[in-house]
XYZ file of C-alpha atoms in Angstrom:
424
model
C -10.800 -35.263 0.974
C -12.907 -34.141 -2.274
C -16.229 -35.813 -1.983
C -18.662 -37.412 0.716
C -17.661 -41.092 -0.515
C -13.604 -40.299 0.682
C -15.457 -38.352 3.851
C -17.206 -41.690 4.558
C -14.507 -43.966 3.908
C -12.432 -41.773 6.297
C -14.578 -41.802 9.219
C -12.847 -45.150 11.290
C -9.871 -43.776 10.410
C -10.400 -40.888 12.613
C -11.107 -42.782 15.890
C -9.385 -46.270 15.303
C -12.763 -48.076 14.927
C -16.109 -47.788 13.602
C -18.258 -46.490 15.564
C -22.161 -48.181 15.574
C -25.075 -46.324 17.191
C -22.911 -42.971 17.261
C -22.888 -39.742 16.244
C -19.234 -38.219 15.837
C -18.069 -34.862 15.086
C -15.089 -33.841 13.611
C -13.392 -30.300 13.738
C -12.241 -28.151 10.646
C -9.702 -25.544 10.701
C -7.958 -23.033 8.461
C -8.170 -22.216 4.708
C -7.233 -25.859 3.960
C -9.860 -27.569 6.313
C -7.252 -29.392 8.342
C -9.186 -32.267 11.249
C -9.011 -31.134 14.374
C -10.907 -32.623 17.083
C -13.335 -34.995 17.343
C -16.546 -36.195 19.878
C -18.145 -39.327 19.665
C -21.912 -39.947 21.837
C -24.421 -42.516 21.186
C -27.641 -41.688 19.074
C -30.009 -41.216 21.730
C -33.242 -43.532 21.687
C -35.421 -40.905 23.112
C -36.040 -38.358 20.401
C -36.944 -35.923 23.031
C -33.090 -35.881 23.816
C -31.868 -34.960 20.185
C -32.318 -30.941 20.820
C -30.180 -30.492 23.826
C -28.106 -33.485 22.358
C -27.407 -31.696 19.669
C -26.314 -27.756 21.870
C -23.946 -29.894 23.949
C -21.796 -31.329 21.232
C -21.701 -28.746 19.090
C -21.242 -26.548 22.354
C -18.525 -29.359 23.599
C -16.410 -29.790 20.260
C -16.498 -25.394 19.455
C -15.649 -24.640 22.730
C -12.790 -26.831 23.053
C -10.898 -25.177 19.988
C -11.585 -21.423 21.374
C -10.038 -22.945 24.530
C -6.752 -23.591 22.468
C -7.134 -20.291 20.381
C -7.990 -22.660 17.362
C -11.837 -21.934 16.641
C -13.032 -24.574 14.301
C -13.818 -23.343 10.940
C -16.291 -25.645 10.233
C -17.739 -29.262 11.178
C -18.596 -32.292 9.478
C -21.283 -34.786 11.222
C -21.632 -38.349 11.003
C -24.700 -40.409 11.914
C -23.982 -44.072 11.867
C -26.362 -46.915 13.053
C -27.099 -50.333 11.435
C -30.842 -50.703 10.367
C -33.333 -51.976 12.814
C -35.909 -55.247 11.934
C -37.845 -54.460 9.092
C -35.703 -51.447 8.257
C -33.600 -50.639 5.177
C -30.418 -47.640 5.651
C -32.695 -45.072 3.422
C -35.431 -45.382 6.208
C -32.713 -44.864 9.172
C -31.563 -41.760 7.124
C -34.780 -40.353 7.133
C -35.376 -41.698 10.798
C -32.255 -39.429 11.782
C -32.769 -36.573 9.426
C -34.129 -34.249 12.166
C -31.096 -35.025 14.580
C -29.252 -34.099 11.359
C -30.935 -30.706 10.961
C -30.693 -30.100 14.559
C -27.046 -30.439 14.777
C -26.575 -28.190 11.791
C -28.760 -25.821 13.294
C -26.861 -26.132 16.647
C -23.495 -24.849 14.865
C -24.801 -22.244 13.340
C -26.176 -20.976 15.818
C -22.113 -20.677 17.005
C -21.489 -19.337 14.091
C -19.619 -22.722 12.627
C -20.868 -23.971 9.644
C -21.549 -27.863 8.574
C -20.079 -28.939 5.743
C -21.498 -31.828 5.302
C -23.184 -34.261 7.180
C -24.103 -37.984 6.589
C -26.055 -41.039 7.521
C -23.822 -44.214 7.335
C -26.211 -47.210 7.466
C -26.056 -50.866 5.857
C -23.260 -50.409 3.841
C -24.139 -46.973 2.240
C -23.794 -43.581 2.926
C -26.260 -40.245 2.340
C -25.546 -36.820 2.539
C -28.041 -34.602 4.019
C -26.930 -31.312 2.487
C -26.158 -32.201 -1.062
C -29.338 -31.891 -3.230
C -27.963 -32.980 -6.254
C -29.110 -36.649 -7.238
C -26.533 -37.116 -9.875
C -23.770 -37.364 -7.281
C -25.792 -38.559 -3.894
C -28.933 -40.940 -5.169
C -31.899 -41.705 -2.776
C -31.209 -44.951 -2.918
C -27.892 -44.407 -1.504
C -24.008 -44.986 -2.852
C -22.320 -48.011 -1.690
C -19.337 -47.627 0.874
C -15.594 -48.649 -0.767
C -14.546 -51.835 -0.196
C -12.500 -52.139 3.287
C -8.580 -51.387 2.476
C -8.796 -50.823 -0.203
C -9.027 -46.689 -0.478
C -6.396 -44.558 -1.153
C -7.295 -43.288 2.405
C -6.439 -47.374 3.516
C -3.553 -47.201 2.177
C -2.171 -43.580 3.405
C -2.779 -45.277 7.208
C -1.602 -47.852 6.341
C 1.809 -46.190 5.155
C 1.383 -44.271 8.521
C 1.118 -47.264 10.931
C -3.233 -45.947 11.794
C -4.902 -49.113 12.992
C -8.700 -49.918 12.779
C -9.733 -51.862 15.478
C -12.864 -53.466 14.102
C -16.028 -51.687 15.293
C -17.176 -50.283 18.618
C -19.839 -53.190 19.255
C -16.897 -55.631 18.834
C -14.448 -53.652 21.094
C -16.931 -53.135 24.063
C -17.998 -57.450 23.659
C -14.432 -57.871 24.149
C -15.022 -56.346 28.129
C -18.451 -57.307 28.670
C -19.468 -59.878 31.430
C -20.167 -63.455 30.901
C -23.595 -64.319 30.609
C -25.876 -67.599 30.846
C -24.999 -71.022 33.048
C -21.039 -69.934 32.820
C -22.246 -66.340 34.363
C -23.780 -68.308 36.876
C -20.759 -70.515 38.141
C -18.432 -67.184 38.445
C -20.931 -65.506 40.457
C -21.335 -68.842 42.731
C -17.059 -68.244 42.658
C -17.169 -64.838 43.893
C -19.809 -65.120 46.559
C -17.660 -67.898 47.680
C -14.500 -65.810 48.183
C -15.593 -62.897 49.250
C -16.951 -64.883 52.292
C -13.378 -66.300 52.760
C -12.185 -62.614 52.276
C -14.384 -61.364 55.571
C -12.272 -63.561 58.104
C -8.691 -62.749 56.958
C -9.810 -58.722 56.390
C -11.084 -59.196 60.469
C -7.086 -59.971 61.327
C -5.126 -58.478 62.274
C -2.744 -56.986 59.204
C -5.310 -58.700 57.587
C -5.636 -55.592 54.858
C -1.984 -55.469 53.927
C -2.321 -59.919 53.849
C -4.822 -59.603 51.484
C -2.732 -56.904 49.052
C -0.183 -59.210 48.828
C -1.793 -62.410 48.543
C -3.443 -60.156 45.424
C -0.385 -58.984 43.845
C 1.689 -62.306 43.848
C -1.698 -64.164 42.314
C -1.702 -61.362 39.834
C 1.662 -61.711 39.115
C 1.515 -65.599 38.707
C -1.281 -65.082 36.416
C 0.614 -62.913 33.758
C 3.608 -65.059 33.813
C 1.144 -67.929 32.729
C -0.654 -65.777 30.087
C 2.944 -64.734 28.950
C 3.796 -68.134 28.350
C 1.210 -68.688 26.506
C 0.175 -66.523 23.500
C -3.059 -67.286 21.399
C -3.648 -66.604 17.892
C -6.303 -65.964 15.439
C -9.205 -63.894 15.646
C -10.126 -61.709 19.056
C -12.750 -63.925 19.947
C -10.965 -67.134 19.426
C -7.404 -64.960 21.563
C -9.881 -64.262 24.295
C -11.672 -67.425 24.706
C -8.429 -68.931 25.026
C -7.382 -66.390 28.003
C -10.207 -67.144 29.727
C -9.194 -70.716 29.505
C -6.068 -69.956 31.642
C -7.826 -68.780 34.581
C -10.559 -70.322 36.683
C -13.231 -68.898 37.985
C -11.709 -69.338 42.185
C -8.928 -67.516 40.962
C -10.299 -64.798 38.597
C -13.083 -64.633 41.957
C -10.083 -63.654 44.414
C -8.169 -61.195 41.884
C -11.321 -59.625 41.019
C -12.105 -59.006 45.143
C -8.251 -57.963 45.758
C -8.411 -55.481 43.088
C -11.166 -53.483 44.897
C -8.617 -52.267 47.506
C -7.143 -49.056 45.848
C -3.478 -49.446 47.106
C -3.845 -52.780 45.515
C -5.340 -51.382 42.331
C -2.549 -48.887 42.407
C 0.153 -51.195 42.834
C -1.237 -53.413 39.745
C -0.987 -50.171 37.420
C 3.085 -50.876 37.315
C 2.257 -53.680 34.681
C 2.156 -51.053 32.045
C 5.002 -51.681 29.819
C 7.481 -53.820 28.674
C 7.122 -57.777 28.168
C 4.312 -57.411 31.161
C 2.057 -55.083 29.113
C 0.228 -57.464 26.678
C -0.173 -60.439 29.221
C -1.384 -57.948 31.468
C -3.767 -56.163 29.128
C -5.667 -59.808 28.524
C -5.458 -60.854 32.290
C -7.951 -57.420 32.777
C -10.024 -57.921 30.112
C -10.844 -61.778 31.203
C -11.105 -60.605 35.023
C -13.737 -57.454 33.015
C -15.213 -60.627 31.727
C -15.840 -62.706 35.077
C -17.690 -59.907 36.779
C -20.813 -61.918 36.398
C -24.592 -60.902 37.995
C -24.129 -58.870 40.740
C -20.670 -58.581 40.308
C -21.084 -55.999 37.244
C -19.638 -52.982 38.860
C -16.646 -54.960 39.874
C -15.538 -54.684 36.730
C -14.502 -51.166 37.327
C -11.376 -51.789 38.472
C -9.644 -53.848 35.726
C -11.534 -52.009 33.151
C -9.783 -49.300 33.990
C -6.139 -51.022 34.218
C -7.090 -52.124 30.988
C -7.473 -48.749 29.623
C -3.877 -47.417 31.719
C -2.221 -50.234 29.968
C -4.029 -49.390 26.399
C -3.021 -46.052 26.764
C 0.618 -46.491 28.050
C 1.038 -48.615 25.077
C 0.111 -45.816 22.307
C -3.232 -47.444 21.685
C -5.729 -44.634 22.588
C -8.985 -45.880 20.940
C -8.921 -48.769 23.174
C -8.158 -47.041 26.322
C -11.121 -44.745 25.251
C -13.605 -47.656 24.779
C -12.173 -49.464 28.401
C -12.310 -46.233 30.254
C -15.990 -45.029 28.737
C -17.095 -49.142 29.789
C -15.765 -48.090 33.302
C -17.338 -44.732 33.659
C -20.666 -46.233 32.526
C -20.606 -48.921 35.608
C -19.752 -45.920 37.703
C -19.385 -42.597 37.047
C -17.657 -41.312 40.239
C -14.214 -43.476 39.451
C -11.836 -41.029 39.850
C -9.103 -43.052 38.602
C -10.641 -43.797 35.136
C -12.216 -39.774 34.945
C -8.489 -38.904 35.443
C -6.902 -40.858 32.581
C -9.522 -40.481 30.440
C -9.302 -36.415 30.772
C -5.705 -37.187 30.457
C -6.430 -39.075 26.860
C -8.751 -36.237 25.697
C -6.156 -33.267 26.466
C -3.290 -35.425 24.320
C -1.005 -35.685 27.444
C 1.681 -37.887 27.733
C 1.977 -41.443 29.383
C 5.570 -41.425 29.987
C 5.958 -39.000 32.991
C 3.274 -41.460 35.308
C 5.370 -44.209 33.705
C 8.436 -42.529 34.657
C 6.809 -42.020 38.255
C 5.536 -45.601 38.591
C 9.206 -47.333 37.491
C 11.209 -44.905 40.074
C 8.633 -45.659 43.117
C 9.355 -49.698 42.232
C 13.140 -49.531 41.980
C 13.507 -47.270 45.023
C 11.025 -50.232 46.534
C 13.458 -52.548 45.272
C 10.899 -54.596 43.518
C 11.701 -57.534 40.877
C 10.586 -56.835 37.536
C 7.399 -59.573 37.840
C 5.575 -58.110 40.807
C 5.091 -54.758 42.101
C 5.770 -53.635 45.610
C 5.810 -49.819 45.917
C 2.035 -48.721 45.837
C 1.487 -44.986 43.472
C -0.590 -43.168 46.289
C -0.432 -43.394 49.797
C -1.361 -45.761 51.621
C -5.268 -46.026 52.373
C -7.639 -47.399 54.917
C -9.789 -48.795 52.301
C -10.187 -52.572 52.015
C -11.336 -54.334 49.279
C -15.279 -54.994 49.476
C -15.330 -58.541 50.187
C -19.853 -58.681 49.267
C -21.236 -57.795 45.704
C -23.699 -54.675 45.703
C -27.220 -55.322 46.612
C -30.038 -53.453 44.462
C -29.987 -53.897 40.515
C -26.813 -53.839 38.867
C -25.934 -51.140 36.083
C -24.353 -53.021 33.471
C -23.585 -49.728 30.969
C -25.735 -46.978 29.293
C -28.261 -49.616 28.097
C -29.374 -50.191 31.964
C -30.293 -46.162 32.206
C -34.049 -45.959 30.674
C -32.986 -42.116 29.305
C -29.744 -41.733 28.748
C -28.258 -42.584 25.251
C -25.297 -45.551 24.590
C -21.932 -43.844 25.392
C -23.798 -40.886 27.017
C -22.070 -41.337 30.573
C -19.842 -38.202 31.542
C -16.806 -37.743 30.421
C -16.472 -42.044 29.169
C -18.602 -40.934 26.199
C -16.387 -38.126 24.612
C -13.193 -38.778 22.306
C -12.651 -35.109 21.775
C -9.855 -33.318 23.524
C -12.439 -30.268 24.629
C -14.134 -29.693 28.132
C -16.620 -32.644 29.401
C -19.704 -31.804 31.421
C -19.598 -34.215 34.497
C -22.955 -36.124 34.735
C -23.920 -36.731 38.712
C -23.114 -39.417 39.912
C -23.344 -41.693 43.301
C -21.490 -40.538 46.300
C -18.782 -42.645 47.603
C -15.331 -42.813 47.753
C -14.117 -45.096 45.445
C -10.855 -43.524 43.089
């Protein structure tokens, strides 16, 4: 890289998407400025926020190379976000110039320089440390066509994928909304009152796990047998064709139930992992109304089967979607810490195909569960009080600001708080 414009066109590259609203940092080290690690938070809409904002990242992505004796040499920072009504990009560079300068002054202050640091907005880029108008104009430079970089084509050559951008990626999970919303929520209230008198059998638990797992397992047979095409929007709105809303209802109650949730995690490779990928995100989808924390659960399958299959930016954006419905998921903090520190899948994949051959499980459904069995039953009534439906629902905290579900650096996380309960 030899000049902001190949910086710029770089910057999706680096995650696997484009990331709106965000500010990302990227690590520098040695003599040759090699990348290194990287942390990704949304701009906080509270200026009030962008001091200590700025300390914790810089604080997050420094720390995290002393902890692997590789101290970053220096960091370049990205400000992205689209103009707002009534806005051009030059006035959202000079909106964010003071986040800018406080970020710069934040790794100095660790002794780390900033190389450079710019405002992506509208199609152009600025740089807020070059000076020189010849090179970086007030009005802007234009970005570089998509794909067609030298930067394209080098990930190309190396098999990198860009996903499209964050905002696209996170509508991909997001609930259904208006009079569709309102017929999946009339679903689920009506099976999770069907769920209360077979939970009060006896057995009734271990009924329910299996009645789950075989409807799960019919379901991906039928999405496996039938594989959409064209655009994301056009392959998802035929998934959630194939399922209706009775039976996304009772798969989206049985998944609740840990052991169950456990169980479902085998679908993780092999000719089950794509039809298994969509089933979550349409049952993320059908989590209508009060239903929104539901989602939890196949969220986070959805990022275990995203990140089983080699495609980390994906399990980041499921998992961070999980952890901002609830914070305390110990399943999704675990895997996402796991994505961060650049472990490997294939020893829980190892784990989860011994436990189902030694169950003597066919290869459609699972039987064998990954953790002991539990006393918890799946929660057959949706939440009362408002429903957190991400980030946007806290009045303070910034998009992608939740815990660890924000990050996409491989350094330490600060937990945020969260509820007490018991759900994993």
């Amino acid at each position: 890289m030899r000049s902001p414009a190949e910086l710029a066109d770089a910057l999706p590259y680096f995650l696997g998407f484009y990331p709106d609203d965000s500010v990302v940092m990227v690590a520098l080290h040695g003599e040759r400025g090699r990348f290194g690690g990287r942390v990704r938070l949304g701009i906080p809409t509270d200026t009030a926020q962008w001091p200590d904002v700025a300390d914790d990242l810089a604080d997050c992505l420094i720390s995290a190379g002393k902890e692997r004796d590789d101290r970053p040499a220096a960091i370049i920072v990205y400000l992205c976000q689209e103009p707002a009504a009534g806005e051009s990009g030059k006035n959202v560079k000079d909106r964010l110039r003071p986040l800018a300068q406080r970020l710069r002054t934040a790794c100095g202050a660790l002794d780390v320089p900033v190389l450079e640091a710019l405002c992506l907005s509208n199609g152009r880029f600025w740089s807020y440390c070059c000076p020189d108008f010849r090179c970086c104009p007030a009005e802007g430079t234009p970005m570089v066509m998509p794909g067609t970089s030298v930067m394209a084509a080098a990930a190309a050559y190396a098999g990198m994928q860009v996903r499209g951008s964050l905002k696209e990626m996170e509508a991909r999970l997001r609930p259904r909304t208006g009079p569709r919303a309102a017929e999946q929520e009339k679903a689920l209230d009506t099976a999770a009152g069907a769920l209360v008198p077979h939970m009060l059998r006896r057995d009734g638990a271990t009924a329910v796990r299996r009645d789950t797992l075989d409807r799960a397992g019919a379901m991906i047979r039928r999405f496996r047998l039938d594989t959409p095409s064209g655009s994301n929007r056009a392959r998802d709105a035929c998934d959630d064709a194939l399922i209706t809303d009775s039976e996304a209802a009772a798969l989206i109650l049985g998944l609740q139930d840990r052991v169950t949730r456990d169980r479902a995690a085998e679908w993780m490779d092999g000719p089950a992992a794509a039809p298994a990928l969509r089933l979550w995100r349409a049952l993320a989808r059908r989590c209508a109304g009060g239903y929104a924390e539901h989602a939890v659960a196949p969220l986070t399958l959805a990022g275990w089967v995203c990140w089983s299959t080699e495609d980390g930016p994906s399990a980041r954006v499921a998992l961070s979607c999980a952890l901002a419905l609830d914070p305390d998921y110990t399943f999704a903090q675990l895997l996402h810490r796991a994505i961060n520190e650049g472990l490997d899948p294939e020893p829980l994949r190892r784990c989860l195909r011994e436990q189902h051959q030694e169950a003597g499980a066919d290869t459609e459904a699972p039987t064998s569960s990954t953790a002991p069995a539990a006393k918890e039953a799946p929660r057959p009534t949706k939440r009362s009080g408002p429903t957190r439906s991400g980030p946007a629902g806290r009045p303070q905290g910034p998009r992608g600001a939740t815990g660890p579900g924000s990050r996409t650096t491989d350094g330490r996380g600060r937990r945020r708080a969260g509820r007490d309960g018991s759900r994993r």
